[in-house]
Amino acid sequence: MSKSDADLGRLLTEVCAANQELSARGLARFTFGNASGIDRASGLVVIKPSGVAYSQLRPDNMVVVDLGGSVLRGDLRPSSDLPTHLELYRAFDHVGGVVHTHSHFATVWAQARRAIPCLGTTHADAFHGEVPVTEHLSDRDIASEYEANTGREIVRCFGGRDARHVAAVLVAGHAPFCWGASVGQAVDTAEMLEEVARMAYHTMALDAAAAPLPTALAEKHFTRKHGPDAYYGQGKST
Amino acid sequence: MSKSDADLGRLLTEVCAANQELSARGLARFTFGNASGIDRASGLVVIKPSGVAYSQLRPDNMVVVDLGGSVLRGDLRPSSDLPTHLELYRAFDHVGGVVHTHSHFATVWAQARRAIPCLGTTHADAFHGEVPVTEHLSDRDIASEYEANTGREIVRCFGGRDARHVAAVLVAGHAPFCWGASVGQAVDTAEMLEEVARMAYHTMALDAAAAPLPTALAEKHFTRKHGPDAYYGQGKST
Amino acid sequence: MSKSDADLGRLLTEVCAANQELSARGLARFTFGNASGIDRASGLVVIKPSGVAYSQLRPDNMVVVDLGGSVLRGDLRPSSDLPTHLELYRAFDHVGGVVHTHSHFATVWAQARRAIPCLGTTHADAFHGEVPVTEHLSDRDIASEYEANTGREIVRCFGGRDARHVAAVLVAGHAPFCWGASVGQAVDTAEMLEEVARMAYHTMALDAAAAPLPTALAEKHFTRKHGPDAYYGQGKST
Amino acid sequence: MSKSDADLGRLLTEVCAANQELSARGLARFTFGNASGIDRASGLVVIKPSGVAYSQLRPDNMVVVDLGGSVLRGDLRPSSDLPTHLELYRAFDHVGGVVHTHSHFATVWAQARRAIPCLGTTHADAFHGEVPVTEHLSDRDIASEYEANTGREIVRCFGGRDARHVAAVLVAGHAPFCWGASVGQAVDTAEMLEEVARMAYHTMALDAAAAPLPTALAEKHFTRKHGPDAYYGQGKST
């Protein structure tokens, strides 16, 4: 088996497991939600087949496509959200995995079309600043290439921000997309986003005028966990 | 065994399983909630016996009635909501199964006598427009043929709408009824309705002025999954 | 073994099981909550020992007292809420079991000092009208015979109402007490109360002006399940 | 094995189990939350290693430090919150264990920067008066010795209050810290705090003007369970 075959085999297994995790962790009910991963060396993307129950997923029924969206392997149609995933892989070159869920509280913020403010250190530990929400697409952008245009709107929404520091977005009226260096990391981010969204929801309900965390405190917590001065966890040297 | 006997046997098993699913999926506590199915060829309706615990249901203690409500088989009384089910079978001839639950958030909207607005794509994927709520019955319609009148009010509430596109209704002050081509589909719809009701509840709590999904986006999601242009899932040809 | 010994043995088993059910059904966390039962023939009351974990309860460590509160059997102290139970047994002679919980949403209504209005048929199926809330005790009634005075205030709060038709009360700032013909029925009522309290909570949050169920509809549902004209369930004759 | 070795072995086991309990009881998701214990005789403190999953904790990978924070045993870095724990051990000499969680509703109150008022007897049974919230640290106190300054602010916040009577605090914008005579007691307090925080949240949502429990009633419940006149539970003499 060649190296590239081995890499693809590993990715099929990882993406299958990530999709099953979405269901196991309560982030995707029914067949809502899908996960994909990319092998940057070959440019191959592996994604969940559309409308198949999580319990029936196996590495060998994942769909393999290229970055243009052509199906290279598999008898099943890829997730209908594939074009959104592809836009993210093209725009954010550090991203190795993408996850879409309808997790409850993140979806509630998306439905209310509100960015999730950074209200506490739980948020600041995971996301650098608010989790943004997109604008609604125009009727024209819905009529043609809806899913690709959703991806383009996400990219536009990030503008100059580093998508590694806030690895999640709320699509207006729809639900979140998350990403990471690997598809497993993207699943972890989706789970963290749900908890942060739930905490922010209840905080706003308790006090509609709750203020965002002071900047110095938010920076402290983010840099304690991320970047060159991080001192949380066991680091490289232990 | 004749074909009609085999069909009835299958329906008894399906309806029994659907009732047990209501309990297993957390949609009906205590003995709240009941499911029925119809064999359109014979006109036989199978329904849960009244007040029997879900754990004690077996295919052979389901109650078989005709469309007029006469018990044809079984020693137990049928669910007291039977006349409501029968009205729905008579009015909506595409319906193969009916489910009644007191699932939490759907019941909350029914108690508040508010239709569930379409606030996001999760809703639009499942229901075409808002999930309607009935008017209260008059005292006279409560005093006599209460359950049948409840069914008639549901039918009236749908007016010209296609009951296949919104396969659920909230009965004012009471709780939801759902339906589908089969009783299993009606159970799935009841579960989806509960999730949609819970999302809409929290969205309104976060922003009491949350706007319904733009029409073009709602249409896109409904038609992506339903009707001749659907491209979600694996379709017929794969 | 005499009949009265057999009756007591049965009651010890029932009361032990009822206390364990409070924990198993999520109605009492930690050591909050206690259940008791009475044998009306002998006047013996069996109750949970104070502060003992539910997992360590056995029929033979239940405490047996008389209606005056004297311990007749058992090495352990009875629940500190015993005098409240005894007041209820003395005042409501149809009651065979009493349950006290700190179940979440019922306690929330007690803390807000609000009766739970009848907002839907789920409530009307179980309780005839609102579930009342007591007044706060005076400082003097707290200082001396606090637990007995709590029971007296519950009885006062019911005034002329039939305590069989609303088998539950909220003690202001504290939590609910429930009762029934048997201790098992009292546990079922406590579970139903929690669900009704949770539904009413979310209904009021969705619409603070939500109206109580029309009287005719509430009466219909209560009498459908209770009293001589009940037609829900399998009745006596099936 | 010397007595001090045996004591340390016992503490390693207790602290490991307490950390695992934080996860098992749903008080700490991901790697949020940490527990420590102190052996007052030797001055040794045992704490969770930083960023290690709860499922991988064993008594022998706990970290042992002195009250100055120097690591005496273990290959792993201690929790980054260690300096906060040490400040509490130095200021509150009756404390044998400290627990930090991001439990949901306690964190919500911390994010809203509101003390939890005593709204019912569930609260009064466990805490004597409101659970206080700290002030935000200054930018300077965040920039240098952030975690130690967090501990100092907690101590300052308690002023003259007896930290045994309210064994918990909310750190503004962050989350709770709890303590107790042992680390196991601190875990129990953290669980109780979460329930009390959740009840208070829903009570305020139901009635934003909900009044604190009358003083006489709060005192009654606290002294029923704590101090020389306690009569709840089985006491010493049974």
Short mmCIF file of C-alpha atoms in Angstrom, two decimals, chain B residues 49-50 52 74-78, chain C residues 231-238:
data_model
loop_
_atom_site.label_atom_id
_atom_site.label_comp_id
_atom_site.label_asym_id
_atom_site.label_seq_id
_atom_site.Cartn_x
_atom_site.Cartn_y
_atom_site.Cartn_z
CA PRO B 49 -55.67 0.66 24.35
CA SER B 50 -56.61 3.42 26.82
CA VAL B 52 -52.27 0.91 29.49
CA GLY B 74 -59.54 -6.73 21.30
CA ASP B 75 -60.80 -6.92 24.87
CA LEU B 76 -59.64 -3.46 25.82
CA ARG B 77 -61.13 -0.02 25.27
CA PRO B 78 -59.38 2.02 22.61
CA TYR C 231 -64.11 7.01 30.66
CA TYR C 232 -60.32 7.09 30.40
CA GLY C 233 -58.46 3.81 30.97
CA GLN C 234 -59.98 0.34 31.29
CA GLY C 235 -62.38 1.01 34.19
CA LYS C 236 -63.66 -1.79 36.41
CA SER C 237 -65.66 -3.76 33.93
CA THR C 238 -62.98 -4.75 31.40
#
